[in-house]
Coordinates of C-alpha atoms in Angstrom, one line a residue:
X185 CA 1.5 21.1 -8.1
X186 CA 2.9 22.5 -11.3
X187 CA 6.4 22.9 -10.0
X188 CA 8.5 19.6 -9.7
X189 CA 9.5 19.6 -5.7
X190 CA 6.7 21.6 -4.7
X191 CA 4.2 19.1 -2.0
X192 CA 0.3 20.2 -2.6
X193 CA -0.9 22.5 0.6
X194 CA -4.2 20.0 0.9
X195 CA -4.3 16.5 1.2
X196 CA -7.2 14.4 1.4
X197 CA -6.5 10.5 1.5
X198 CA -9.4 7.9 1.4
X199 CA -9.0 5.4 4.3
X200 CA -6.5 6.5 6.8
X201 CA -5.5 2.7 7.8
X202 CA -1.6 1.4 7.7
X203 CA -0.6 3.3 4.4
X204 CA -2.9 6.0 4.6
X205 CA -2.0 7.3 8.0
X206 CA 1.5 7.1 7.9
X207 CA 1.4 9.2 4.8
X208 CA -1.0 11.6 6.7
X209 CA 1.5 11.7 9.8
X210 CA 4.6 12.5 7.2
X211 CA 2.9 15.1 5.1
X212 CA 1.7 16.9 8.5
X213 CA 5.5 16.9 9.8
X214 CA 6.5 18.7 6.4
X215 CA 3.5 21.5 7.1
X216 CA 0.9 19.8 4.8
X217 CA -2.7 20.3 5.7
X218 CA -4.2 16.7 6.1
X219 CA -7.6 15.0 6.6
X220 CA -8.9 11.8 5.5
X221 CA -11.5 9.1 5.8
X222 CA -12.4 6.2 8.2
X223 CA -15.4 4.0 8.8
X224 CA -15.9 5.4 12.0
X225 CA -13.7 8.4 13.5
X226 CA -15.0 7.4 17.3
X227 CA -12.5 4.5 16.9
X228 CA -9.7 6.1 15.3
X229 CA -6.3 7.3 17.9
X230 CA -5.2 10.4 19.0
X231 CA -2.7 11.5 16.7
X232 CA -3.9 15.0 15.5
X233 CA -5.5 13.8 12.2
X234 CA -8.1 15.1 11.0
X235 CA -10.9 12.2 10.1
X236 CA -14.5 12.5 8.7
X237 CA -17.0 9.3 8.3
X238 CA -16.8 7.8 4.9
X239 CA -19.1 4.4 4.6
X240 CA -20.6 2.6 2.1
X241 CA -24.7 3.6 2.1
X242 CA -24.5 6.8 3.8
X243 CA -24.1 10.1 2.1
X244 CA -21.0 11.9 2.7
X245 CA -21.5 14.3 5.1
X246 CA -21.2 18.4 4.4
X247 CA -17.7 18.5 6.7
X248 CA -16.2 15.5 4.5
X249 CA -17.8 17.6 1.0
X250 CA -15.9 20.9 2.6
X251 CA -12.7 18.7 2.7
X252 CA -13.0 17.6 -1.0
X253 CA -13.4 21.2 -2.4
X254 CA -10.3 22.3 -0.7
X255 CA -7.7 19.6 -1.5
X256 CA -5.7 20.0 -4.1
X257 CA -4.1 16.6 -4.0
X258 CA -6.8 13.4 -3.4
X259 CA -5.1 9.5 -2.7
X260 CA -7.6 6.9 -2.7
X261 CA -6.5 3.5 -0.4
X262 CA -9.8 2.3 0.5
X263 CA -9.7 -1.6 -1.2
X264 CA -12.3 -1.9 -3.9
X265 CA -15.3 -4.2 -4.2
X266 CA -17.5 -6.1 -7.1
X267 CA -18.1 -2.1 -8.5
X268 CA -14.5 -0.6 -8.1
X269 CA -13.4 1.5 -5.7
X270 CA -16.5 2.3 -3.0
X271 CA -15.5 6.0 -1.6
X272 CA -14.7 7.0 -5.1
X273 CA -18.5 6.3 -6.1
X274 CA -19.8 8.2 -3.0
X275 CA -17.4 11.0 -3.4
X276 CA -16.9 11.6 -7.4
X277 CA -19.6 14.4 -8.3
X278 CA -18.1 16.4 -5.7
X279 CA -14.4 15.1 -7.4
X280 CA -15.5 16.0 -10.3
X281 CA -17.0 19.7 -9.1
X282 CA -13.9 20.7 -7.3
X283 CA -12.0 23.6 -9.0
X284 CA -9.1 23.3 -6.0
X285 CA -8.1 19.6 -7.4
X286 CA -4.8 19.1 -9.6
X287 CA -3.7 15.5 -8.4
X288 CA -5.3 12.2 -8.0
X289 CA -3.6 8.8 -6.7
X290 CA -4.5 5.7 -6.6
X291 CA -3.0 2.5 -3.8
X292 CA -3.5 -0.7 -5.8
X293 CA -1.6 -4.0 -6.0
X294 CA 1.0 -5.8 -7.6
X295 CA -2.0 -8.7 -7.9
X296 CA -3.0 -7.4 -10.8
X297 CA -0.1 -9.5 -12.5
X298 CA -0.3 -13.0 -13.0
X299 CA 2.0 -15.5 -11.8
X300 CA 5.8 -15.4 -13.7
X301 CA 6.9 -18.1 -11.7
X302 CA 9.9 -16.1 -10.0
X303 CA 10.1 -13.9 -13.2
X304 CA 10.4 -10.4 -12.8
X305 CA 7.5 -7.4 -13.4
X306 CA 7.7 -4.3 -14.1
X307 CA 5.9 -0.7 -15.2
X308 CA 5.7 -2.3 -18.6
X309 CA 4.5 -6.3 -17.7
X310 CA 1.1 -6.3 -19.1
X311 CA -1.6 -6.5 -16.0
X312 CA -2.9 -10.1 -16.6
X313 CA -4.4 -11.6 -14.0
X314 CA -7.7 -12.5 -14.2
X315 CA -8.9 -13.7 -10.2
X316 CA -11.2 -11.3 -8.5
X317 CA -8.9 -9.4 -6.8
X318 CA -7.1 -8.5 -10.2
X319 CA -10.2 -7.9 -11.4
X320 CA -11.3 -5.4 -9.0
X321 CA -8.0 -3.8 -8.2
X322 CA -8.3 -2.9 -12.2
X323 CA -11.1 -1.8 -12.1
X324 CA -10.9 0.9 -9.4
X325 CA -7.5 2.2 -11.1
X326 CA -9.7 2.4 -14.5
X327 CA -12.2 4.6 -12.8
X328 CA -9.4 6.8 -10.8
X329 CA -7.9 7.5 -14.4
X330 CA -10.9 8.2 -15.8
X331 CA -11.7 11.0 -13.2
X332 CA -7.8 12.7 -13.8
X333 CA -9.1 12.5 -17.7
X334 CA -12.3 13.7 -17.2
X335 CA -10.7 17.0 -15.2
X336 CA -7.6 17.2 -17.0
X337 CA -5.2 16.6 -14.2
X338 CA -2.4 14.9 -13.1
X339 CA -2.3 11.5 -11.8
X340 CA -0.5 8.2 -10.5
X341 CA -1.1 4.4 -9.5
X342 CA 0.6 2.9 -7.3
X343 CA 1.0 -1.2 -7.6
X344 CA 1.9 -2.4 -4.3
X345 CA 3.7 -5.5 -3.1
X346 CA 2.9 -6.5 0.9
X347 CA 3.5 -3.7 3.6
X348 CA 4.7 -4.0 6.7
X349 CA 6.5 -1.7 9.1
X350 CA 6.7 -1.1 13.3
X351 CA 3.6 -2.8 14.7
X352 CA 2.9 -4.9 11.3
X353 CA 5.7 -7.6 11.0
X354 CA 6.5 -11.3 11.6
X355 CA 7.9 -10.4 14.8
X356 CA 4.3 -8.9 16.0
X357 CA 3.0 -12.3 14.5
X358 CA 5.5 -14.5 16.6
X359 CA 5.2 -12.6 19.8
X360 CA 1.0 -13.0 19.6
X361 CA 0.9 -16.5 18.5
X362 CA -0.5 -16.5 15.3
X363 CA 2.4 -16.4 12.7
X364 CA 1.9 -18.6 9.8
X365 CA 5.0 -21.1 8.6
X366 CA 3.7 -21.4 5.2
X367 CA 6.0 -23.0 2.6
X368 CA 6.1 -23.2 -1.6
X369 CA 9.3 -24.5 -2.3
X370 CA 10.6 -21.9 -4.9
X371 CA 8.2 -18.8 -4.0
X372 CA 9.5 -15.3 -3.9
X373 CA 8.1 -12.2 -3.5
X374 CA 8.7 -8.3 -2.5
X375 CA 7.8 -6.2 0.0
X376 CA 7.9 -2.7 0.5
X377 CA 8.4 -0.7 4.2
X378 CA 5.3 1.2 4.9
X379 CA 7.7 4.2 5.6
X380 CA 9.0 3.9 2.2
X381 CA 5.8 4.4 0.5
X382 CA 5.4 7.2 2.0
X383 CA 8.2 8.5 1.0
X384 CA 7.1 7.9 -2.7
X385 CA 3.9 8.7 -2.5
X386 CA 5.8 12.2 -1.7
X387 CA 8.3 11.8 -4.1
X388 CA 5.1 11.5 -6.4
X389 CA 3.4 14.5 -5.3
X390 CA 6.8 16.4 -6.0
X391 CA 7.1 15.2 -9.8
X392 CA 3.4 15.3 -10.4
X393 CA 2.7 13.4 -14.6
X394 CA -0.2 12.2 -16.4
X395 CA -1.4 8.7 -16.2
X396 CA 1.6 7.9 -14.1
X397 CA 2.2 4.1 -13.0
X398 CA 4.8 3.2 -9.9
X399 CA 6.0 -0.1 -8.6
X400 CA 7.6 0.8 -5.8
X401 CA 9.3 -2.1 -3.8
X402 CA 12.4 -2.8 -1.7
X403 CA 15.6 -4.8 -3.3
X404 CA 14.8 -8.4 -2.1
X405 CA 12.1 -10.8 -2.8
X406 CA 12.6 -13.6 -0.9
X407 CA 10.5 -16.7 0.7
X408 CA 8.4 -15.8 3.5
X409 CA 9.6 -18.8 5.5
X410 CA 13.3 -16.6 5.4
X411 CA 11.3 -13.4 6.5
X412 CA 9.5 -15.5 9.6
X413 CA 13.1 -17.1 10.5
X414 CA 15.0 -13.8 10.6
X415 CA 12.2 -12.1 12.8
X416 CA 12.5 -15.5 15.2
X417 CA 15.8 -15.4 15.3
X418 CA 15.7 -11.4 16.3
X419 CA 13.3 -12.2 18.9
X420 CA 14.4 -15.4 20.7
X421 CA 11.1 -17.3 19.1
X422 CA 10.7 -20.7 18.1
X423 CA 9.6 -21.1 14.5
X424 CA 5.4 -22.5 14.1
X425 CA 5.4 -25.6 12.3
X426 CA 5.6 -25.6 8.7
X427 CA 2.3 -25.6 6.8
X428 CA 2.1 -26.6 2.9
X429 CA 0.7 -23.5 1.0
X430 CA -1.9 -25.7 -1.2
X431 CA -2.7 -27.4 2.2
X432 CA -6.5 -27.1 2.0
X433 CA -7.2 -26.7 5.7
X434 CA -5.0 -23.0 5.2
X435 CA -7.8 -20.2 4.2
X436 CA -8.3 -19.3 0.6
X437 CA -7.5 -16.1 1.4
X438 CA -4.0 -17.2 2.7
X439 CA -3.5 -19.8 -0.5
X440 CA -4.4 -17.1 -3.4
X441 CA -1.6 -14.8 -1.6
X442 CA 0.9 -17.9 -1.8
X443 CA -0.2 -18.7 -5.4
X444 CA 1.6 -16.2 -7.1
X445 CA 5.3 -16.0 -7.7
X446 CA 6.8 -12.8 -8.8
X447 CA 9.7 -10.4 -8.5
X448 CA 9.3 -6.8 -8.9
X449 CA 11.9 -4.6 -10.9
X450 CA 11.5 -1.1 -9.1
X451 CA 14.4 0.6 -11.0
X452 CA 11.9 2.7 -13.5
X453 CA 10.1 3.6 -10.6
X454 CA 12.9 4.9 -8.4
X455 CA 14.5 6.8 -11.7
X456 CA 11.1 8.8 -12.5
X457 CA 10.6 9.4 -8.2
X458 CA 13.9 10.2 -7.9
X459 CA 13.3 7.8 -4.8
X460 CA 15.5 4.9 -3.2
X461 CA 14.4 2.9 0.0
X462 CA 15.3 3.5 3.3
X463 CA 14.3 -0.3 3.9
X464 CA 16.1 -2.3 0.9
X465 CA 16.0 -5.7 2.7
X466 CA 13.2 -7.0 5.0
X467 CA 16.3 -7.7 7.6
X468 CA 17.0 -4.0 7.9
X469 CA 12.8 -3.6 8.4
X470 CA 12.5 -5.8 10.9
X471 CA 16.0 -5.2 13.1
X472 CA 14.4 -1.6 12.9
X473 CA 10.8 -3.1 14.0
X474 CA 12.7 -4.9 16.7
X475 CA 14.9 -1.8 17.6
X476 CA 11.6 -0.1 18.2
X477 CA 10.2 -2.8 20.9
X478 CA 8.7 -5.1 18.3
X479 CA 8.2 -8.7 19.2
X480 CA 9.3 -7.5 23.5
X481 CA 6.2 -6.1 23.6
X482 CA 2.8 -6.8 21.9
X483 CA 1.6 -4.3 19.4
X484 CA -2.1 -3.5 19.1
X485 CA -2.2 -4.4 15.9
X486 CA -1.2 -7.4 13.4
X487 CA 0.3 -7.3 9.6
X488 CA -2.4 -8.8 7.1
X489 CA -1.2 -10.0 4.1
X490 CA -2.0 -7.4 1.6
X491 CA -2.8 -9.3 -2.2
X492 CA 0.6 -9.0 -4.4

């Protein structure tokens, strides 16, 4: 992974879910060996991936150590708990042991940033929130670097805004019944295609650096009440009533990701990738989402909001 445009020939990724698998499925269509992690691989669809068991208080088994001596690329998206990142503690001696590795990334979160009400962040705003999230978002990109140090490779965090993408929008939401019409007058934020992050996870790969740090987002933060009304209006649905976001009958969960008001300045990011969206608007996501049978036909699965 010395040479800028060349992809690594072995790819592990930690936690094949949304991101993680639709990495997986790109770098297999360029002729990159893949395998990754889930909780349970019985569960997991028939798409040609390779999956091995990865799960908090049992060992890693010796198929899942065979895969971690042969990559030469690692990208952990497992989320992290009280101790940092989980499959990194069951899986760093043989990390640190493998002579094949020469890349290490890390999926974290733009909630690592404090609220700017509606100001704008980016690859130099200073990491200051202080919640629990924050807390142990930082943490587990702490310990990722300190692993690249320790072996002397490259590396790169990646702080993501919310992901969507086909089977993971507002129109799923509407069409299932349980889209949320939250409103703070005044709150923004970005999003970012889950397509698109592939891409710059590749784009990554390609221009492998030290200690790297990426913000990679599309070119519109906007309210989510405007996201909710273009997907309703794509689909023929009637908008769910309108909630306050401090309501305290909402979830905590659902009021912490309302709390904070940000916009995200990608343009470092897209210079040092060499990387521009496919998706720069959540209109063109979701008129693709739609395009795709989105909202006319029930996916099996539903967009949670990732922390910002």
């Amino acid at each position: 992974m010395t040479t800028t445009g060349t992809l690594p020939r072995r790819v592990l990724i930690l936690g094949l879910g949304h991101a993680g698998r639709t990495l997986a499925l790109r770098l297999k269509s360029l002729g990159v060996a893949v395998e990754g992690s889930v909780r349970d691989p019985a569960v997991a669809p028939d798409d040609g991936l390779v999956r091995h068991r990865l799960h908090a208080g049992h060992a890693p088994d010796a198929a899942l150590l065979a895969a971690v001596a042969r990559a030469d690329a690692v990208l952990g998206s497992v989320p992290p708990d009280v101790d940092g990142d989980p499959a990194l503690r069951l899986l760093a001696p043989a990390l640190q042991a493998s002579s094949a590795l020469r890349w290490a990334g890390y999926l974290s979160s733009t909630a690592v940033y404090g609220d700017r009400d509606g100001g704008w962040i980016d690859e130099h705003s200073r990491a200051d929130a202080t919640g629990t999230t924050a807390t142990q978002r930082l943490l587990a990109e702490a310990q990722w670097r300190a692993l690249a140090h320790g072996r002397g490779i490259d590396s790169a965090v990646f702080r993501l805004p919310g992901l969507y993408g086909r089977g993971r929008n507002a129109l799923v939401r509407l069409a299932r019944g349980n889209a949320r019409h939250i409103v703070r007058p005044g709150l923004v934020f970005n999003r970012l295609h889950v397509e698109d992050l592939a891409e710059a996870l590749i784009a990554a790969m390609r221009r492998p650096s030290r200690d790297a740090l990426y913000l990679p987002a599309d070119d519109e933060p906007a309210p989510p009440q405007d996201v909710l009304a273009c997907a309703a209006r794509l689909g023929g649905f009637a908008m769910p009533p309108a909630q306050a976001w401090d309501d305290p009958a909402l979830d905590p969960a659902l009021r912490r990701f309302h709390a904070s008001n940000k916009r995200i300045d990608s343009r470092g990011t897209r210079e040092a990738l060499q990387w521009q969206p496919r998706f720069r608007t959540y209109r063109k996501g979701l008129a693709d989402a739609w395009a795709a049978g989105d909202g006319t036909a029930v996916a099996a699965s539903d967009m949670l909001p990732q922390a910002r």
